[in-house]
């Protein structure tokens, strides 16, 4: 089967066309600046990137350009759209309704729309992408794969907040967690790579990127995760604050004369390692500044690593043990000095880092020594492949 994977943001769209039999990526790219001016990046496997500047007033025009590129006689990956058998869509928030991927019917789409309040920046964009594909590819099966679905196995003790229960009953205010497709893929791949029995294992997945989250996966099911009702909770991230004392919001609002929207903008877009360092949210820039002795960059890196180590410790307690810790995503896969800082806190688990192995970037690799009591590894995530697999499972 040929599966088109679509990931729609508010002004962007990432895509991959995958041969599900070989799991080969036939073509990939992204559309940027949708609704502004428009830019298509397209790359067929084995060829150079093609960049096209063109108007994209909406996601419909963006998807039309993607489909045209895929069937382009010169560099297209397929000869006709009829060769695309299914489309898998990333959907950010499924609330409590969706604990698994699902075929997108009109009834399902109405339920997804009801979750818009929980992800106002993402779900509406996801729905626009789905509608555009339905219009341009009538009759082709569409599947929704939810960021929140993998975490729906959390018990109540993990997802309830210490708030009046009526807010949960009326508004479904609870922990949902995100990056679920990545956490699911990496935990399964980790068990496979280390020859663990997934159904009898305790794995901690550290998805460390500009957005970062950690999950505790026991016997193949998520029992806790660091992000909450929204992706703001948990770790210190690129520009997000992560966990803070809620009273800080009122304190800053009064001092800086901000309304709630202004405070939330600070917490989401001006905080995290960028806010601490004043340098960047990109760890490549932070590492360079760290090595130059920039104290605020040093502080940002230390805070980031410390928060990750604390969450790992908490999830060891939550599962009453751990077999493996898997680092993934941009920082987790590529930033060895941050992994080293995190592991320096975990000696109590009997973990010793293999310096040479830790130099790895972006490949499956054990980075703990052979005599470590807990195995630590790097496992590259592949959310697009995970979406493809979910799509095939429902469509075949």
PDB file of C-alpha atoms in Angstrom, residues 77-288:
ATOM      1  CA  UNK A  77       6.675   9.449  -6.602  1.00  0.00           C
ATOM      2  CA  UNK A  78       3.533   7.927  -8.165  1.00  0.00           C
ATOM      3  CA  UNK A  79       2.041   8.145 -11.641  1.00  0.00           C
ATOM      4  CA  UNK A  80      -1.515   8.884 -10.487  1.00  0.00           C
ATOM      5  CA  UNK A  81      -3.371   9.803  -7.289  1.00  0.00           C
ATOM      6  CA  UNK A  82      -5.260   6.504  -7.595  1.00  0.00           C
ATOM      7  CA  UNK A  83      -2.028   4.826  -6.419  1.00  0.00           C
ATOM      8  CA  UNK A  84      -2.435   6.435  -2.981  1.00  0.00           C
ATOM      9  CA  UNK A  85      -4.446   3.894  -1.018  1.00  0.00           C
ATOM     10  CA  UNK A  86      -5.011   5.725   2.284  1.00  0.00           C
ATOM     11  CA  UNK A  87      -4.199   8.912   4.181  1.00  0.00           C
ATOM     12  CA  UNK A  88      -3.101   8.958   7.821  1.00  0.00           C
ATOM     13  CA  UNK A  89      -3.677  12.235   9.659  1.00  0.00           C
ATOM     14  CA  UNK A  90      -2.002  13.318  12.864  1.00  0.00           C
ATOM     15  CA  UNK A  91      -4.658  14.721  15.200  1.00  0.00           C
ATOM     16  CA  UNK A  92      -3.334  16.404  18.324  1.00  0.00           C
ATOM     17  CA  UNK A  93      -6.192  15.991  20.799  1.00  0.00           C
ATOM     18  CA  UNK A  94      -8.715  13.186  21.047  1.00  0.00           C
ATOM     19  CA  UNK A  95      -9.840  13.913  24.614  1.00  0.00           C
ATOM     20  CA  UNK A  96     -11.239  10.895  26.410  1.00  0.00           C
ATOM     21  CA  UNK A  97     -13.183   9.778  23.352  1.00  0.00           C
ATOM     22  CA  UNK A  98     -10.291   8.241  21.423  1.00  0.00           C
ATOM     23  CA  UNK A  99      -7.961   5.694  22.996  1.00  0.00           C
ATOM     24  CA  UNK A 100      -6.871   4.382  19.600  1.00  0.00           C
ATOM     25  CA  UNK A 101      -6.601   5.431  15.972  1.00  0.00           C
ATOM     26  CA  UNK A 102      -9.859   5.447  14.031  1.00  0.00           C
ATOM     27  CA  UNK A 103     -11.299   5.649  10.533  1.00  0.00           C
ATOM     28  CA  UNK A 104     -12.492   9.206   9.988  1.00  0.00           C
ATOM     29  CA  UNK A 105     -16.234   9.232   9.421  1.00  0.00           C
ATOM     30  CA  UNK A 106     -18.505  12.262   9.690  1.00  0.00           C
ATOM     31  CA  UNK A 107     -19.515  11.116  13.182  1.00  0.00           C
ATOM     32  CA  UNK A 108     -15.874  10.832  14.254  1.00  0.00           C
ATOM     33  CA  UNK A 109     -15.000  14.246  12.802  1.00  0.00           C
ATOM     34  CA  UNK A 110     -17.845  15.819  14.779  1.00  0.00           C
ATOM     35  CA  UNK A 111     -16.390  14.269  17.946  1.00  0.00           C
ATOM     36  CA  UNK A 112     -12.898  15.521  17.079  1.00  0.00           C
ATOM     37  CA  UNK A 113     -14.341  19.005  16.613  1.00  0.00           C
ATOM     38  CA  UNK A 114     -15.778  18.804  20.137  1.00  0.00           C
ATOM     39  CA  UNK A 115     -12.173  18.500  21.383  1.00  0.00           C
ATOM     40  CA  UNK A 116     -11.175  21.807  19.746  1.00  0.00           C
ATOM     41  CA  UNK A 117     -11.357  23.668  23.070  1.00  0.00           C
ATOM     42  CA  UNK A 118      -8.649  21.356  24.425  1.00  0.00           C
ATOM     43  CA  UNK A 119      -6.253  22.143  21.544  1.00  0.00           C
ATOM     44  CA  UNK A 120      -7.454  25.390  19.937  1.00  0.00           C
ATOM     45  CA  UNK A 121      -4.267  25.955  17.920  1.00  0.00           C
ATOM     46  CA  UNK A 122      -3.920  22.432  16.572  1.00  0.00           C
ATOM     47  CA  UNK A 123      -7.208  20.535  16.226  1.00  0.00           C
ATOM     48  CA  UNK A 124      -8.901  23.078  13.917  1.00  0.00           C
ATOM     49  CA  UNK A 125      -5.856  22.951  11.618  1.00  0.00           C
ATOM     50  CA  UNK A 126      -5.890  19.145  11.704  1.00  0.00           C
ATOM     51  CA  UNK A 127      -9.573  19.170  10.700  1.00  0.00           C
ATOM     52  CA  UNK A 128      -8.935  21.629   7.855  1.00  0.00           C
ATOM     53  CA  UNK A 129      -6.289  19.265   6.463  1.00  0.00           C
ATOM     54  CA  UNK A 130      -8.619  16.292   6.731  1.00  0.00           C
ATOM     55  CA  UNK A 131     -11.458  18.142   4.967  1.00  0.00           C
ATOM     56  CA  UNK A 132      -9.118  19.286   2.199  1.00  0.00           C
ATOM     57  CA  UNK A 133      -7.915  15.721   1.599  1.00  0.00           C
ATOM     58  CA  UNK A 134     -11.488  14.427   1.563  1.00  0.00           C
ATOM     59  CA  UNK A 135     -12.413  16.973  -1.110  1.00  0.00           C
ATOM     60  CA  UNK A 136      -9.331  16.392  -3.264  1.00  0.00           C
ATOM     61  CA  UNK A 137      -9.187  12.597  -2.787  1.00  0.00           C
ATOM     62  CA  UNK A 138     -12.807  11.434  -2.640  1.00  0.00           C
ATOM     63  CA  UNK A 139     -13.265   7.800  -1.684  1.00  0.00           C
ATOM     64  CA  UNK A 140      -9.748   7.370  -0.256  1.00  0.00           C
ATOM     65  CA  UNK A 141      -9.868   6.062   3.355  1.00  0.00           C
ATOM     66  CA  UNK A 142      -8.756   8.587   5.969  1.00  0.00           C
ATOM     67  CA  UNK A 143      -7.438   7.596   9.405  1.00  0.00           C
ATOM     68  CA  UNK A 144      -6.978   9.804  12.475  1.00  0.00           C
ATOM     69  CA  UNK A 145      -3.991   9.038  14.715  1.00  0.00           C
ATOM     70  CA  UNK A 146      -4.182  10.931  18.013  1.00  0.00           C
ATOM     71  CA  UNK A 147      -1.272  12.373  20.020  1.00  0.00           C
ATOM     72  CA  UNK A 148      -3.247  11.699  23.189  1.00  0.00           C
ATOM     73  CA  UNK A 149      -4.430   8.140  22.466  1.00  0.00           C
ATOM     74  CA  UNK A 150      -1.422   6.200  23.808  1.00  0.00           C
ATOM     75  CA  UNK A 151      -1.761   7.912  27.188  1.00  0.00           C
ATOM     76  CA  UNK A 152      -5.411   6.942  27.654  1.00  0.00           C
ATOM     77  CA  UNK A 153      -4.299   3.846  29.605  1.00  0.00           C
ATOM     78  CA  UNK A 154      -3.195   6.062  32.526  1.00  0.00           C
ATOM     79  CA  UNK A 155      -5.038   5.279  35.773  1.00  0.00           C
ATOM     80  CA  UNK A 156      -7.109   7.949  37.499  1.00  0.00           C
ATOM     81  CA  UNK A 157      -4.436   8.485  40.152  1.00  0.00           C
ATOM     82  CA  UNK A 158      -2.113   9.635  37.354  1.00  0.00           C
ATOM     83  CA  UNK A 159      -4.478  11.821  35.344  1.00  0.00           C
ATOM     84  CA  UNK A 160      -6.665  13.563  37.934  1.00  0.00           C
ATOM     85  CA  UNK A 161      -5.631  17.010  39.135  1.00  0.00           C
ATOM     86  CA  UNK A 162      -6.109  18.300  42.690  1.00  0.00           C
ATOM     87  CA  UNK A 163      -8.968  20.529  41.560  1.00  0.00           C
ATOM     88  CA  UNK A 164     -12.704  20.480  42.293  1.00  0.00           C
ATOM     89  CA  UNK A 165     -13.956  17.256  40.709  1.00  0.00           C
ATOM     90  CA  UNK A 166     -16.734  19.149  38.940  1.00  0.00           C
ATOM     91  CA  UNK A 167     -14.126  20.632  36.552  1.00  0.00           C
ATOM     92  CA  UNK A 168     -13.282  17.130  35.421  1.00  0.00           C
ATOM     93  CA  UNK A 169     -16.952  16.176  35.144  1.00  0.00           C
ATOM     94  CA  UNK A 170     -18.021  19.338  33.302  1.00  0.00           C
ATOM     95  CA  UNK A 171     -14.957  20.252  31.252  1.00  0.00           C
ATOM     96  CA  UNK A 172     -12.797  17.083  31.268  1.00  0.00           C
ATOM     97  CA  UNK A 173      -9.914  18.962  32.916  1.00  0.00           C
ATOM     98  CA  UNK A 174      -7.320  16.205  33.460  1.00  0.00           C
ATOM     99  CA  UNK A 175      -3.897  15.075  32.315  1.00  0.00           C
ATOM    100  CA  UNK A 176      -3.931  13.867  28.699  1.00  0.00           C
ATOM    101  CA  UNK A 177      -0.295  13.903  27.608  1.00  0.00           C
ATOM    102  CA  UNK A 178       1.079  14.386  24.097  1.00  0.00           C
ATOM    103  CA  UNK A 179       3.735  12.980  21.756  1.00  0.00           C
ATOM    104  CA  UNK A 180       1.800   9.735  22.174  1.00  0.00           C
ATOM    105  CA  UNK A 181       2.634   8.432  18.706  1.00  0.00           C
ATOM    106  CA  UNK A 182       6.337   8.863  19.469  1.00  0.00           C
ATOM    107  CA  UNK A 183       6.124   7.334  22.952  1.00  0.00           C
ATOM    108  CA  UNK A 184       4.245   4.343  21.556  1.00  0.00           C
ATOM    109  CA  UNK A 185       6.687   3.805  18.678  1.00  0.00           C
ATOM    110  CA  UNK A 186       9.842   4.232  20.781  1.00  0.00           C
ATOM    111  CA  UNK A 187       8.699   2.024  23.672  1.00  0.00           C
ATOM    112  CA  UNK A 188       7.889  -0.801  21.246  1.00  0.00           C
ATOM    113  CA  UNK A 189      11.124  -0.319  19.308  1.00  0.00           C
ATOM    114  CA  UNK A 190      13.118  -0.181  22.554  1.00  0.00           C
ATOM    115  CA  UNK A 191      11.698  -3.534  23.702  1.00  0.00           C
ATOM    116  CA  UNK A 192      12.418  -5.048  20.300  1.00  0.00           C
ATOM    117  CA  UNK A 193      15.964  -3.625  20.165  1.00  0.00           C
ATOM    118  CA  UNK A 194      16.839  -4.830  23.678  1.00  0.00           C
ATOM    119  CA  UNK A 195      15.052  -8.191  23.352  1.00  0.00           C
ATOM    120  CA  UNK A 196      12.669  -7.332  26.181  1.00  0.00           C
ATOM    121  CA  UNK A 197       9.201  -8.818  26.540  1.00  0.00           C
ATOM    122  CA  UNK A 198       7.095  -5.679  25.973  1.00  0.00           C
ATOM    123  CA  UNK A 199       4.221  -7.184  27.969  1.00  0.00           C
ATOM    124  CA  UNK A 200       6.523  -7.709  30.953  1.00  0.00           C
ATOM    125  CA  UNK A 201       8.702  -4.594  30.905  1.00  0.00           C
ATOM    126  CA  UNK A 202       9.201  -1.190  32.503  1.00  0.00           C
ATOM    127  CA  UNK A 203      10.440   1.432  30.033  1.00  0.00           C
ATOM    128  CA  UNK A 204      10.869   5.175  30.457  1.00  0.00           C
ATOM    129  CA  UNK A 205      10.770   7.138  27.196  1.00  0.00           C
ATOM    130  CA  UNK A 206      12.376  10.584  27.197  1.00  0.00           C
ATOM    131  CA  UNK A 207      11.108  12.450  24.109  1.00  0.00           C
ATOM    132  CA  UNK A 208      13.394  15.470  24.248  1.00  0.00           C
ATOM    133  CA  UNK A 209      12.906  18.087  21.561  1.00  0.00           C
ATOM    134  CA  UNK A 210      11.777  21.701  21.449  1.00  0.00           C
ATOM    135  CA  UNK A 211       8.637  20.237  22.954  1.00  0.00           C
ATOM    136  CA  UNK A 212       9.654  17.585  25.481  1.00  0.00           C
ATOM    137  CA  UNK A 213       7.855  14.933  27.486  1.00  0.00           C
ATOM    138  CA  UNK A 214       8.597  11.761  29.426  1.00  0.00           C
ATOM    139  CA  UNK A 215       6.390   8.706  29.818  1.00  0.00           C
ATOM    140  CA  UNK A 216       6.374   5.638  32.024  1.00  0.00           C
ATOM    141  CA  UNK A 217       5.440   2.575  29.969  1.00  0.00           C
ATOM    142  CA  UNK A 218       4.671  -0.554  31.972  1.00  0.00           C
ATOM    143  CA  UNK A 219       3.953  -3.806  30.155  1.00  0.00           C
ATOM    144  CA  UNK A 220       3.464  -1.864  26.913  1.00  0.00           C
ATOM    145  CA  UNK A 221       0.952   0.625  28.337  1.00  0.00           C
ATOM    146  CA  UNK A 222       1.447   4.211  29.431  1.00  0.00           C
ATOM    147  CA  UNK A 223       0.890   4.620  33.180  1.00  0.00           C
ATOM    148  CA  UNK A 224       2.040   8.251  33.458  1.00  0.00           C
ATOM    149  CA  UNK A 225       3.338  11.096  31.305  1.00  0.00           C
ATOM    150  CA  UNK A 226       4.692  14.564  31.986  1.00  0.00           C
ATOM    151  CA  UNK A 227       2.531  16.775  29.754  1.00  0.00           C
ATOM    152  CA  UNK A 228      -0.947  17.576  30.997  1.00  0.00           C
ATOM    153  CA  UNK A 229      -4.202  19.100  29.814  1.00  0.00           C
ATOM    154  CA  UNK A 230      -1.979  20.972  27.363  1.00  0.00           C
ATOM    155  CA  UNK A 231       1.647  20.537  26.217  1.00  0.00           C
ATOM    156  CA  UNK A 232       2.747  23.271  28.681  1.00  0.00           C
ATOM    157  CA  UNK A 233       3.091  21.056  31.748  1.00  0.00           C
ATOM    158  CA  UNK A 234       6.109  18.969  32.703  1.00  0.00           C
ATOM    159  CA  UNK A 235       9.693  19.477  31.553  1.00  0.00           C
ATOM    160  CA  UNK A 236      11.397  22.793  30.901  1.00  0.00           C
ATOM    161  CA  UNK A 237      11.281  22.968  27.089  1.00  0.00           C
ATOM    162  CA  UNK A 238      12.503  25.146  24.245  1.00  0.00           C
ATOM    163  CA  UNK A 239      10.204  28.098  24.923  1.00  0.00           C
ATOM    164  CA  UNK A 240       7.705  26.543  27.399  1.00  0.00           C
ATOM    165  CA  UNK A 241       8.099  26.873  31.140  1.00  0.00           C
ATOM    166  CA  UNK A 242       6.968  23.386  32.141  1.00  0.00           C
ATOM    167  CA  UNK A 243       5.898  22.953  35.778  1.00  0.00           C
ATOM    168  CA  UNK A 244       5.637  26.193  37.757  1.00  0.00           C
ATOM    169  CA  UNK A 245       3.866  27.451  40.875  1.00  0.00           C
ATOM    170  CA  UNK A 246       0.461  28.553  39.476  1.00  0.00           C
ATOM    171  CA  UNK A 247       0.563  31.661  41.681  1.00  0.00           C
ATOM    172  CA  UNK A 248       3.441  32.945  39.516  1.00  0.00           C
ATOM    173  CA  UNK A 249       0.842  33.738  36.858  1.00  0.00           C
ATOM    174  CA  UNK A 250      -0.979  36.214  39.114  1.00  0.00           C
ATOM    175  CA  UNK A 251       2.301  37.639  40.429  1.00  0.00           C
ATOM    176  CA  UNK A 252       3.695  38.338  36.939  1.00  0.00           C
ATOM    177  CA  UNK A 253       0.322  39.579  35.648  1.00  0.00           C
ATOM    178  CA  UNK A 254       0.256  42.277  38.324  1.00  0.00           C
ATOM    179  CA  UNK A 255       3.923  43.251  37.996  1.00  0.00           C
ATOM    180  CA  UNK A 256       3.919  43.352  34.178  1.00  0.00           C
ATOM    181  CA  UNK A 257       0.309  44.517  33.736  1.00  0.00           C
ATOM    182  CA  UNK A 258      -0.610  41.473  31.646  1.00  0.00           C
ATOM    183  CA  UNK A 259      -3.957  39.783  31.096  1.00  0.00           C
ATOM    184  CA  UNK A 260      -4.291  35.977  31.148  1.00  0.00           C
ATOM    185  CA  UNK A 261      -3.558  35.779  27.418  1.00  0.00           C
ATOM    186  CA  UNK A 262      -0.379  37.797  27.914  1.00  0.00           C
ATOM    187  CA  UNK A 263       0.815  35.557  30.755  1.00  0.00           C
ATOM    188  CA  UNK A 264       0.092  32.405  28.748  1.00  0.00           C
ATOM    189  CA  UNK A 265       2.070  33.858  25.855  1.00  0.00           C
ATOM    190  CA  UNK A 266       5.046  34.312  28.185  1.00  0.00           C
ATOM    191  CA  UNK A 267       4.764  30.750  29.532  1.00  0.00           C
ATOM    192  CA  UNK A 268       4.395  29.165  26.087  1.00  0.00           C
ATOM    193  CA  UNK A 269       6.617  31.277  23.851  1.00  0.00           C
ATOM    194  CA  UNK A 270       9.122  33.246  25.947  1.00  0.00           C
ATOM    195  CA  UNK A 271      10.129  30.812  28.669  1.00  0.00           C
ATOM    196  CA  UNK A 272      11.981  27.483  28.815  1.00  0.00           C
ATOM    197  CA  UNK A 273      15.679  27.327  27.959  1.00  0.00           C
ATOM    198  CA  UNK A 274      15.310  30.317  25.647  1.00  0.00           C
ATOM    199  CA  UNK A 275      13.882  32.420  28.461  1.00  0.00           C
ATOM    200  CA  UNK A 276      16.555  31.324  30.934  1.00  0.00           C
ATOM    201  CA  UNK A 277      19.492  31.596  28.552  1.00  0.00           C
ATOM    202  CA  UNK A 278      18.533  34.618  26.479  1.00  0.00           C
ATOM    203  CA  UNK A 279      20.380  32.789  23.691  1.00  0.00           C
ATOM    204  CA  UNK A 280      18.095  30.361  21.884  1.00  0.00           C
ATOM    205  CA  UNK A 281      15.678  27.464  22.191  1.00  0.00           C
ATOM    206  CA  UNK A 282      17.949  25.426  19.893  1.00  0.00           C
ATOM    207  CA  UNK A 283      20.390  23.220  21.802  1.00  0.00           C
ATOM    208  CA  UNK A 284      22.994  23.583  19.082  1.00  0.00           C
ATOM    209  CA  UNK A 285      23.181  27.277  19.897  1.00  0.00           C
ATOM    210  CA  UNK A 286      22.985  26.574  23.619  1.00  0.00           C
ATOM    211  CA  UNK A 287      25.821  24.048  23.480  1.00  0.00           C
ATOM    212  CA  UNK A 288      28.037  26.550  21.676  1.00  0.00           C
TER     213      UNK A 288
END
